[in-house]
Amino acid sequence: MKISINGEIKEFTQESLTLKELLDKMLFGKGIAVALNETFILRTTYSETNINDGDRLDILSPVQGG
Amino acid sequence: MKKWKLEGKEFDSRLMIGSALYPSPDIMKNAIRASGSEIVTVALRRQSAGEQGSNPFWEIIKELGVTVLPNTAGCHTAKEAITTAMMAREVFDTNWIKLEVIGNQYNLQPDPFALVEATKILIDEGFNVLPYMTDDLVLAQRLADMGCTTLMPWGSPIGSGRGLMNPYNLKVIRKQFPTLNLIVDAGIGKPSDAIEAMELGFDGVLLNSAVALAQEPVMMGEAFKYAIHAGRLSYEAGAMQKRDMASPSTPTVGTPFWHQFA
């Protein structure tokens, strides 16, 4: 399947992954928040959230801001 | 100077400061410290895969022990701003959100319609919404009616350093909403701009570029600390009325060298 992660297309051999599996696989750190197809996903639901072909993920972390 | 309350929390400093655009992380840390600010704005951006280590920026902010005010900078729709606010609540563990929805790319003017739309939903979701807004009285009324207890009208466009473009509008908002917390957010260029905002009776000032882009950011942070303190004291002390004519301050009774038969 192909997933867009932070604007970049990534290919996976699996047909479906949970969000938790995907974040572990991609080595994203702690202190992040995730939106799936522009909808916020609660941290406590990562294990139950399935990621499928064509999904768009935004994975954000703290940066400087004004 | 006595403490003040913002969204139920007590603070000494009335300066809210941004964490962006400093020449280095060390200068940012020292400038924030020198400014005396206890509220620092932060943002969220995409993280690269493989960045499993710590986040040095975030470590510095935590070390400063300040109250964090996340923003929704860069959002152009209510939906984007709502999603970003929810993500910020989870990462920063705060209900506070500096709500920005940009309506025009040239002057980064906030979109009042999307701002109202997003504010309503976020307040229903339990957020403390601090809206970055234009200096529009009717918009202020709408946001206050929805439950905002803090309003943050712009002084001038973000990063322009043009000071207060329209003091009249700010003055009217102050007069119409005497009990709300009013913060001038954006456009401050010099400490004298901050003094002007404080002398209008604003409760605080939020700025970033004015300190970060100064030749000496740490020194400028300190300059703003004193300016905002002076501006607030001046407002509380009550300035004298302007007069058209001169009026001597030295007593005229007993002035020497005046004689009846001269």
mmCIF file of C-alpha atoms in Angstrom:
data_model
loop_
_atom_site.group_PDB
_atom_site.id
_atom_site.type_symbol
_atom_site.label_atom_id
_atom_site.label_comp_id
_atom_site.label_asym_id
_atom_site.label_seq_id
_atom_site.Cartn_x
_atom_site.Cartn_y
_atom_site.Cartn_z
ATOM 1 C CA MET A 1 0.000 0.000 0.000
ATOM 2 C CA LYS A 2 1.008 3.618 -0.482
ATOM 3 C CA ILE A 3 0.607 6.174 2.288
ATOM 4 C CA SER A 4 1.391 9.861 2.276
ATOM 5 C CA ILE A 5 3.385 10.690 5.415
ATOM 6 C CA ASN A 6 4.008 14.369 5.969
ATOM 7 C CA GLY A 7 3.548 14.966 2.262
ATOM 8 C CA GLU A 8 5.870 12.169 1.073
ATOM 9 C CA ILE A 9 4.586 8.957 -0.489
ATOM 10 C CA LYS A 10 5.837 5.840 1.294
ATOM 11 C CA GLU A 11 5.312 2.240 0.129
ATOM 12 C CA PHE A 12 4.641 -0.648 2.486
ATOM 13 C CA THR A 13 4.446 -4.366 1.721
ATOM 14 C CA GLN A 14 1.565 -4.808 4.173
ATOM 15 C CA GLU A 15 -1.979 -4.113 2.994
ATOM 16 C CA SER A 16 -2.921 -2.602 6.325
ATOM 17 C CA LEU A 17 -1.126 -1.500 9.488
ATOM 18 C CA THR A 18 -2.256 -0.032 12.748
ATOM 19 C CA LEU A 19 -1.099 3.513 13.372
ATOM 20 C CA LYS A 20 1.002 2.290 16.284
ATOM 21 C CA GLU A 21 2.768 -0.277 14.105
ATOM 22 C CA LEU A 22 3.453 2.323 11.459
ATOM 23 C CA LEU A 23 4.857 4.892 13.908
ATOM 24 C CA ASP A 24 7.147 2.264 15.467
ATOM 25 C CA LYS A 25 8.293 1.116 12.030
ATOM 26 C CA MET A 26 9.082 4.667 10.893
ATOM 27 C CA LEU A 27 10.929 5.533 14.149
ATOM 28 C CA PHE A 28 8.861 8.555 15.017
ATOM 29 C CA GLY A 29 9.764 9.889 18.426
ATOM 30 C CA LYS A 30 7.685 10.763 21.449
ATOM 31 C CA GLY A 31 5.964 14.114 21.831
ATOM 32 C CA ILE A 32 4.132 13.875 18.539
ATOM 33 C CA ALA A 33 0.526 14.301 17.507
ATOM 34 C CA VAL A 34 -1.077 12.645 14.512
ATOM 35 C CA ALA A 35 -3.777 13.591 12.035
ATOM 36 C CA LEU A 36 -5.147 10.946 9.664
ATOM 37 C CA ASN A 37 -6.739 12.396 6.538
ATOM 38 C CA GLU A 38 -6.810 15.804 8.292
ATOM 39 C CA THR A 39 -8.608 14.388 11.346
ATOM 40 C CA PHE A 40 -6.886 14.356 14.750
ATOM 41 C CA ILE A 41 -6.221 10.913 16.209
ATOM 42 C CA LEU A 42 -6.036 10.570 19.982
ATOM 43 C CA ARG A 43 -2.799 8.979 21.209
ATOM 44 C CA THR A 44 -4.766 6.402 23.179
ATOM 45 C CA THR A 45 -6.343 5.058 19.982
ATOM 46 C CA TYR A 46 -3.178 4.460 17.897
ATOM 47 C CA SER A 47 -3.390 0.672 18.363
ATOM 48 C CA GLU A 48 -6.990 0.566 17.148
ATOM 49 C CA THR A 49 -6.542 2.905 14.200
ATOM 50 C CA ASN A 50 -6.015 1.155 10.886
ATOM 51 C CA ILE A 51 -3.973 2.750 8.132
ATOM 52 C CA ASN A 52 -4.940 1.809 4.604
ATOM 53 C CA ASP A 53 -3.811 2.447 1.053
ATOM 54 C CA GLY A 54 -4.159 6.096 0.055
ATOM 55 C CA ASP A 55 -4.316 7.456 3.599
ATOM 56 C CA ARG A 56 -2.662 10.768 4.430
ATOM 57 C CA LEU A 57 -0.840 11.161 7.730
ATOM 58 C CA ASP A 58 0.443 14.328 9.348
ATOM 59 C CA ILE A 59 2.834 13.736 12.227
ATOM 60 C CA LEU A 60 3.692 16.910 14.104
ATOM 61 C CA SER A 61 6.094 17.831 16.899
ATOM 62 C CA PRO A 62 6.955 21.064 18.795
ATOM 63 C CA VAL A 63 8.827 23.826 16.985
ATOM 64 C CA GLN A 64 9.465 27.544 17.503
ATOM 65 C CA GLY A 65 6.414 29.732 17.029
ATOM 66 C CA GLY A 66 5.312 33.323 17.280
ATOM 67 C CA MET B 1 3.630 45.806 40.238
ATOM 68 C CA LYS B 2 0.696 43.627 41.190
ATOM 69 C CA LYS B 3 0.047 40.282 39.577
ATOM 70 C CA TRP B 4 -2.555 39.850 36.864
ATOM 71 C CA LYS B 5 -4.653 36.909 35.754
ATOM 72 C CA LEU B 6 -4.867 35.418 32.297
ATOM 73 C CA GLU B 7 -7.289 32.555 31.707
ATOM 74 C CA GLY B 8 -7.376 31.888 35.435
ATOM 75 C CA LYS B 9 -3.590 31.820 35.950
ATOM 76 C CA GLU B 10 -1.582 34.475 37.791
ATOM 77 C CA PHE B 11 1.429 36.177 36.236
ATOM 78 C CA ASP B 12 3.850 38.967 37.127
ATOM 79 C CA SER B 13 4.900 39.823 33.575
ATOM 80 C CA ARG B 14 2.469 41.226 31.037
ATOM 81 C CA LEU B 15 4.741 40.312 28.141
ATOM 82 C CA MET B 16 4.014 37.232 26.066
ATOM 83 C CA ILE B 17 6.881 36.310 23.788
ATOM 84 C CA GLY B 18 7.415 34.128 20.728
ATOM 85 C CA SER B 19 10.132 31.506 20.413
ATOM 86 C CA ALA B 20 10.861 31.838 16.671
ATOM 87 C CA LEU B 21 13.442 33.614 14.507
ATOM 88 C CA TYR B 22 16.253 33.940 17.085
ATOM 89 C CA PRO B 23 19.817 33.661 15.792
ATOM 90 C CA SER B 24 20.438 30.603 18.012
ATOM 91 C CA PRO B 25 18.682 28.490 20.662
ATOM 92 C CA ASP B 26 20.935 30.004 23.339
ATOM 93 C CA ILE B 27 20.020 33.540 22.338
ATOM 94 C CA MET B 28 16.356 32.549 22.388
ATOM 95 C CA LYS B 29 16.680 31.188 25.905
ATOM 96 C CA ASN B 30 18.570 34.216 27.190
ATOM 97 C CA ALA B 31 16.274 36.712 25.460
ATOM 98 C CA ILE B 32 13.185 35.066 26.940
ATOM 99 C CA ARG B 33 14.804 35.115 30.376
ATOM 100 C CA ALA B 34 15.848 38.759 30.016
ATOM 101 C CA SER B 35 12.347 39.748 28.928
ATOM 102 C CA GLY B 36 10.873 38.366 32.146
ATOM 103 C CA SER B 37 8.089 36.808 30.106
ATOM 104 C CA GLU B 38 6.279 33.882 31.679
ATOM 105 C CA ILE B 39 4.207 32.941 28.635
ATOM 106 C CA VAL B 40 5.920 31.675 25.473
ATOM 107 C CA THR B 41 4.281 30.845 22.168
ATOM 108 C CA VAL B 42 5.195 27.625 20.366
ATOM 109 C CA ALA B 43 3.995 25.785 17.275
ATOM 110 C CA LEU B 44 3.692 22.352 15.688
ATOM 111 C CA ARG B 45 5.263 21.277 12.426
ATOM 112 C CA ARG B 46 5.866 18.019 10.591
ATOM 113 C CA GLN B 47 8.461 15.758 12.171
ATOM 114 C CA SER B 48 10.818 13.775 9.958
ATOM 115 C CA ALA B 49 10.794 10.006 10.250
ATOM 116 C CA GLY B 50 13.711 8.638 12.242
ATOM 117 C CA GLU B 51 13.873 11.612 14.615
ATOM 118 C CA GLN B 52 13.358 9.409 17.600
ATOM 119 C CA GLY B 53 15.708 11.345 19.860
ATOM 120 C CA SER B 54 14.856 14.292 22.045
ATOM 121 C CA ASN B 55 13.682 17.612 20.692
ATOM 122 C CA PRO B 56 16.328 20.208 21.747
ATOM 123 C CA PHE B 57 13.981 23.148 21.223
ATOM 124 C CA TRP B 58 11.286 21.634 23.375
ATOM 125 C CA GLU B 59 13.836 20.730 26.060
ATOM 126 C CA ILE B 60 14.865 24.407 26.321
ATOM 127 C CA ILE B 61 11.268 25.569 26.636
ATOM 128 C CA LYS B 62 10.620 23.031 29.384
ATOM 129 C CA GLU B 63 13.802 24.132 31.153
ATOM 130 C CA LEU B 64 12.563 27.748 31.139
ATOM 131 C CA GLY B 65 9.546 26.680 33.198
ATOM 132 C CA VAL B 66 7.194 29.016 31.371
ATOM 133 C CA THR B 67 3.532 28.676 30.493
ATOM 134 C CA VAL B 68 3.296 27.481 26.924
ATOM 135 C CA LEU B 69 0.840 28.997 24.487
ATOM 136 C CA PRO B 70 0.611 26.890 21.311
ATOM 137 C CA ASN B 71 -0.498 28.596 18.121
ATOM 138 C CA THR B 72 -2.262 27.467 14.963
ATOM 139 C CA ALA B 73 0.027 29.511 12.711
ATOM 140 C CA GLY B 74 -0.181 28.705 9.028
ATOM 141 C CA CYS B 75 -3.776 27.469 9.122
ATOM 142 C CA HIS B 76 -6.047 28.878 6.449
ATOM 143 C CA THR B 77 -9.354 27.201 7.283
ATOM 144 C CA ALA B 78 -11.336 26.638 10.456
ATOM 145 C CA LYS B 79 -10.945 22.867 10.007
ATOM 146 C CA GLU B 80 -7.146 23.079 9.795
ATOM 147 C CA ALA B 81 -7.033 25.317 12.860
ATOM 148 C CA ILE B 82 -9.328 23.015 14.866
ATOM 149 C CA THR B 83 -7.270 19.932 14.000
ATOM 150 C CA THR B 84 -4.019 21.747 14.834
ATOM 151 C CA ALA B 85 -5.461 22.951 18.154
ATOM 152 C CA MET B 86 -6.416 19.414 19.099
ATOM 153 C CA MET B 87 -2.971 18.136 18.178
ATOM 154 C CA ALA B 88 -1.395 20.937 20.213
ATOM 155 C CA ARG B 89 -3.528 20.102 23.237
ATOM 156 C CA GLU B 90 -2.215 16.562 23.199
ATOM 157 C CA VAL B 91 1.461 17.444 22.653
ATOM 158 C CA PHE B 92 1.671 20.438 24.996
ATOM 159 C CA ASP B 93 -0.879 19.221 27.543
ATOM 160 C CA THR B 94 -2.729 22.540 27.683
ATOM 161 C CA ASN B 95 -6.191 23.779 26.785
ATOM 162 C CA TRP B 96 -4.761 27.160 25.823
ATOM 163 C CA ILE B 97 -4.610 27.922 22.137
ATOM 164 C CA LYS B 98 -3.570 31.061 20.298
ATOM 165 C CA LEU B 99 -6.054 30.692 17.474
ATOM 166 C CA GLU B 100 -4.794 31.991 14.146
ATOM 167 C CA VAL B 101 -6.635 31.485 10.881
ATOM 168 C CA ILE B 102 -4.980 33.421 8.105
ATOM 169 C CA GLY B 103 -7.243 34.994 5.492
ATOM 170 C CA ASN B 104 -4.762 36.822 3.296
ATOM 171 C CA GLN B 105 -1.275 35.785 2.334
ATOM 172 C CA TYR B 106 0.003 39.315 1.661
ATOM 173 C CA ASN B 107 -0.515 40.779 5.109
ATOM 174 C CA LEU B 108 -1.335 37.556 6.995
ATOM 175 C CA GLN B 109 -4.573 39.168 8.087
ATOM 176 C CA PRO B 110 -6.725 36.891 10.236
ATOM 177 C CA ASP B 111 -9.914 35.616 8.600
ATOM 178 C CA PRO B 112 -12.671 36.844 10.937
ATOM 179 C CA PHE B 113 -15.305 34.431 9.616
ATOM 180 C CA ALA B 114 -13.168 31.306 9.963
ATOM 181 C CA LEU B 115 -11.950 32.584 13.336
ATOM 182 C CA VAL B 116 -15.510 32.777 14.670
ATOM 183 C CA GLU B 117 -16.328 29.346 13.248
ATOM 184 C CA ALA B 118 -13.248 27.717 14.814
ATOM 185 C CA THR B 119 -13.647 29.553 18.125
ATOM 186 C CA LYS B 120 -17.159 28.236 18.624
ATOM 187 C CA ILE B 121 -16.134 24.621 18.091
ATOM 188 C CA LEU B 122 -12.980 24.860 20.192
ATOM 189 C CA ILE B 123 -14.782 26.476 23.133
ATOM 190 C CA ASP B 124 -17.342 23.655 22.976
ATOM 191 C CA GLU B 125 -14.387 21.234 23.062
ATOM 192 C CA GLY B 126 -13.128 22.806 26.289
ATOM 193 C CA PHE B 127 -10.340 25.010 24.932
ATOM 194 C CA ASN B 128 -9.287 28.385 26.308
ATOM 195 C CA VAL B 129 -9.281 30.231 23.012
ATOM 196 C CA LEU B 130 -7.042 33.300 22.718
ATOM 197 C CA PRO B 131 -7.995 34.553 19.264
ATOM 198 C CA TYR B 132 -5.533 36.477 17.099
ATOM 199 C CA MET B 133 -7.882 38.920 15.391
ATOM 200 C CA THR B 134 -8.179 42.150 13.474
ATOM 201 C CA ASP B 135 -9.002 45.268 15.504
ATOM 202 C CA ASP B 136 -12.698 45.030 14.657
ATOM 203 C CA LEU B 137 -15.216 45.946 17.334
ATOM 204 C CA VAL B 138 -18.033 43.761 16.024
ATOM 205 C CA LEU B 139 -15.731 40.761 15.735
ATOM 206 C CA ALA B 140 -14.613 41.400 19.312
ATOM 207 C CA GLN B 141 -18.262 41.348 20.381
ATOM 208 C CA ARG B 142 -18.903 38.045 18.595
ATOM 209 C CA LEU B 143 -15.870 36.392 20.166
ATOM 210 C CA ALA B 144 -16.756 37.715 23.613
ATOM 211 C CA ASP B 145 -20.353 36.495 23.207
ATOM 212 C CA MET B 146 -19.014 33.009 22.459
ATOM 213 C CA GLY B 147 -17.098 33.003 25.732
ATOM 214 C CA CYS B 148 -13.607 34.295 24.945
ATOM 215 C CA THR B 149 -12.217 36.084 27.989
ATOM 216 C CA THR B 150 -9.047 37.132 26.178
ATOM 217 C CA LEU B 151 -8.918 38.924 22.830
ATOM 218 C CA MET B 152 -5.737 39.551 20.877
ATOM 219 C CA PRO B 153 -6.196 42.204 18.183
ATOM 220 C CA TRP B 154 -3.266 42.971 15.930
ATOM 221 C CA GLY B 155 -1.260 46.155 16.208
ATOM 222 C CA SER B 156 -0.174 45.744 12.583
ATOM 223 C CA PRO B 157 0.659 42.745 10.351
ATOM 224 C CA ILE B 158 2.785 39.920 11.787
ATOM 225 C CA GLY B 159 6.484 40.645 11.564
ATOM 226 C CA SER B 160 5.991 44.125 10.084
ATOM 227 C CA GLY B 161 7.264 46.036 13.119
ATOM 228 C CA ARG B 162 4.955 48.915 12.200
ATOM 229 C CA GLY B 163 3.608 49.424 15.696
ATOM 230 C CA LEU B 164 -0.027 50.326 16.313
ATOM 231 C CA MET B 165 -1.614 51.129 12.946
ATOM 232 C CA ASN B 166 -4.942 52.100 14.380
ATOM 233 C CA PRO B 167 -4.835 53.150 18.034
ATOM 234 C CA TYR B 168 -8.403 54.437 17.766
ATOM 235 C CA ASN B 169 -9.800 50.943 17.071
ATOM 236 C CA LEU B 170 -7.799 49.482 19.934
ATOM 237 C CA LYS B 171 -8.974 52.231 22.256
ATOM 238 C CA VAL B 172 -12.618 51.600 21.353
ATOM 239 C CA ILE B 173 -12.254 47.852 21.946
ATOM 240 C CA ARG B 174 -10.706 48.627 25.358
ATOM 241 C CA LYS B 175 -13.556 50.971 26.218
ATOM 242 C CA GLN B 176 -16.254 48.548 25.121
ATOM 243 C CA PHE B 177 -14.768 45.530 26.910
ATOM 244 C CA PRO B 178 -13.417 46.807 30.201
ATOM 245 C CA THR B 179 -13.349 43.391 31.878
ATOM 246 C CA LEU B 180 -11.834 41.228 29.130
ATOM 247 C CA ASN B 181 -8.109 40.618 28.899
ATOM 248 C CA LEU B 182 -6.889 42.482 25.839
ATOM 249 C CA ILE B 183 -3.495 41.734 24.351
ATOM 250 C CA VAL B 184 -1.938 43.533 21.391
ATOM 251 C CA ASP B 185 -0.600 40.690 19.292
ATOM 252 C CA ALA B 186 1.633 41.265 16.260
ATOM 253 C CA GLY B 187 3.202 44.293 14.675
ATOM 254 C CA ILE B 188 5.117 45.595 17.679
ATOM 255 C CA GLY B 189 8.506 46.857 16.492
ATOM 256 C CA LYS B 190 9.956 48.885 19.335
ATOM 257 C CA PRO B 191 9.530 49.134 23.102
ATOM 258 C CA SER B 192 7.802 52.494 22.548
ATOM 259 C CA ASP B 193 5.069 50.649 20.580
ATOM 260 C CA ALA B 194 4.545 48.369 23.562
ATOM 261 C CA ILE B 195 4.339 51.363 25.893
ATOM 262 C CA GLU B 196 1.687 52.883 23.645
ATOM 263 C CA ALA B 197 -0.360 49.670 23.783
ATOM 264 C CA MET B 198 -0.061 49.486 27.553
ATOM 265 C CA GLU B 199 -0.966 53.155 27.956
ATOM 266 C CA LEU B 200 -4.158 52.469 25.998
ATOM 267 C CA GLY B 201 -5.044 50.165 28.863
ATOM 268 C CA PHE B 202 -4.220 46.883 27.193
ATOM 269 C CA ASP B 203 -3.494 44.095 29.633
ATOM 270 C CA GLY B 204 -0.469 42.783 27.807
ATOM 271 C CA VAL B 205 1.544 42.553 24.631
ATOM 272 C CA LEU B 206 2.509 39.525 22.555
ATOM 273 C CA LEU B 207 5.535 39.900 20.301
ATOM 274 C CA ASN B 208 8.307 37.895 18.704
ATOM 275 C CA SER B 209 10.155 39.535 15.795
ATOM 276 C CA ALA B 210 10.802 42.761 17.710
ATOM 277 C CA VAL B 211 13.083 40.862 20.080
ATOM 278 C CA ALA B 212 14.303 38.017 17.868
ATOM 279 C CA LEU B 213 15.296 40.285 14.974
ATOM 280 C CA ALA B 214 16.890 43.040 17.083
ATOM 281 C CA GLN B 215 20.641 43.540 16.733
ATOM 282 C CA GLU B 216 20.949 42.369 20.341
ATOM 283 C CA PRO B 217 17.925 40.185 21.115
ATOM 284 C CA VAL B 218 18.804 39.639 24.771
ATOM 285 C CA MET B 219 19.163 43.366 25.416
ATOM 286 C CA MET B 220 15.946 44.053 23.504
ATOM 287 C CA GLY B 221 14.131 41.459 25.590
ATOM 288 C CA GLU B 222 15.136 43.399 28.660
ATOM 289 C CA ALA B 223 14.104 46.686 27.031
ATOM 290 C CA PHE B 224 10.613 45.292 26.463
ATOM 291 C CA LYS B 225 10.435 44.116 30.060
ATOM 292 C CA TYR B 226 10.934 47.671 31.302
ATOM 293 C CA ALA B 227 8.748 49.215 28.580
ATOM 294 C CA ILE B 228 5.750 47.056 29.383
ATOM 295 C CA HIS B 229 6.217 47.632 33.087
ATOM 296 C CA ALA B 230 6.476 51.402 32.523
ATOM 297 C CA GLY B 231 3.467 51.430 30.186
ATOM 298 C CA ARG B 232 1.299 49.613 32.687
ATOM 299 C CA LEU B 233 2.372 51.865 35.565
ATOM 300 C CA SER B 234 1.671 54.891 33.395
ATOM 301 C CA TYR B 235 -1.831 53.596 32.609
ATOM 302 C CA GLU B 236 -2.583 52.867 36.253
ATOM 303 C CA ALA B 237 -1.118 56.211 37.370
ATOM 304 C CA GLY B 238 -3.288 58.134 34.890
ATOM 305 C CA ALA B 239 -1.544 60.587 32.602
ATOM 306 C CA MET B 240 -2.214 64.338 32.783
ATOM 307 C CA GLN B 241 -4.484 65.993 30.240
ATOM 308 C CA LYS B 242 -2.830 67.579 27.209
ATOM 309 C CA ARG B 243 -3.088 71.385 27.017
ATOM 310 C CA ASP B 244 -2.759 73.711 24.076
ATOM 311 C CA MET B 245 -0.966 76.409 26.028
ATOM 312 C CA ALA B 246 2.144 76.328 28.121
ATOM 313 C CA SER B 247 1.732 76.423 31.860
ATOM 314 C CA PRO B 248 4.785 77.109 34.028
ATOM 315 C CA SER B 249 5.669 74.463 36.504
ATOM 316 C CA THR B 250 7.824 76.734 38.690
ATOM 317 C CA PRO B 251 5.699 78.931 41.034
ATOM 318 C CA THR B 252 5.078 82.422 39.660
ATOM 319 C CA VAL B 253 4.504 83.914 43.121
ATOM 320 C CA GLY B 254 7.752 85.512 44.267
ATOM 321 C CA THR B 255 9.325 85.638 40.820
ATOM 322 C CA PRO B 256 12.339 87.989 41.186
ATOM 323 C CA PHE B 257 13.168 91.135 39.150
ATOM 324 C CA TRP B 258 9.536 92.263 38.806
ATOM 325 C CA HIS B 259 8.782 95.702 40.241
ATOM 326 C CA GLN B 260 5.574 97.823 40.123
ATOM 327 C CA PHE B 261 7.322 100.992 38.914
ATOM 328 C CA ALA B 262 9.724 99.369 36.472
#
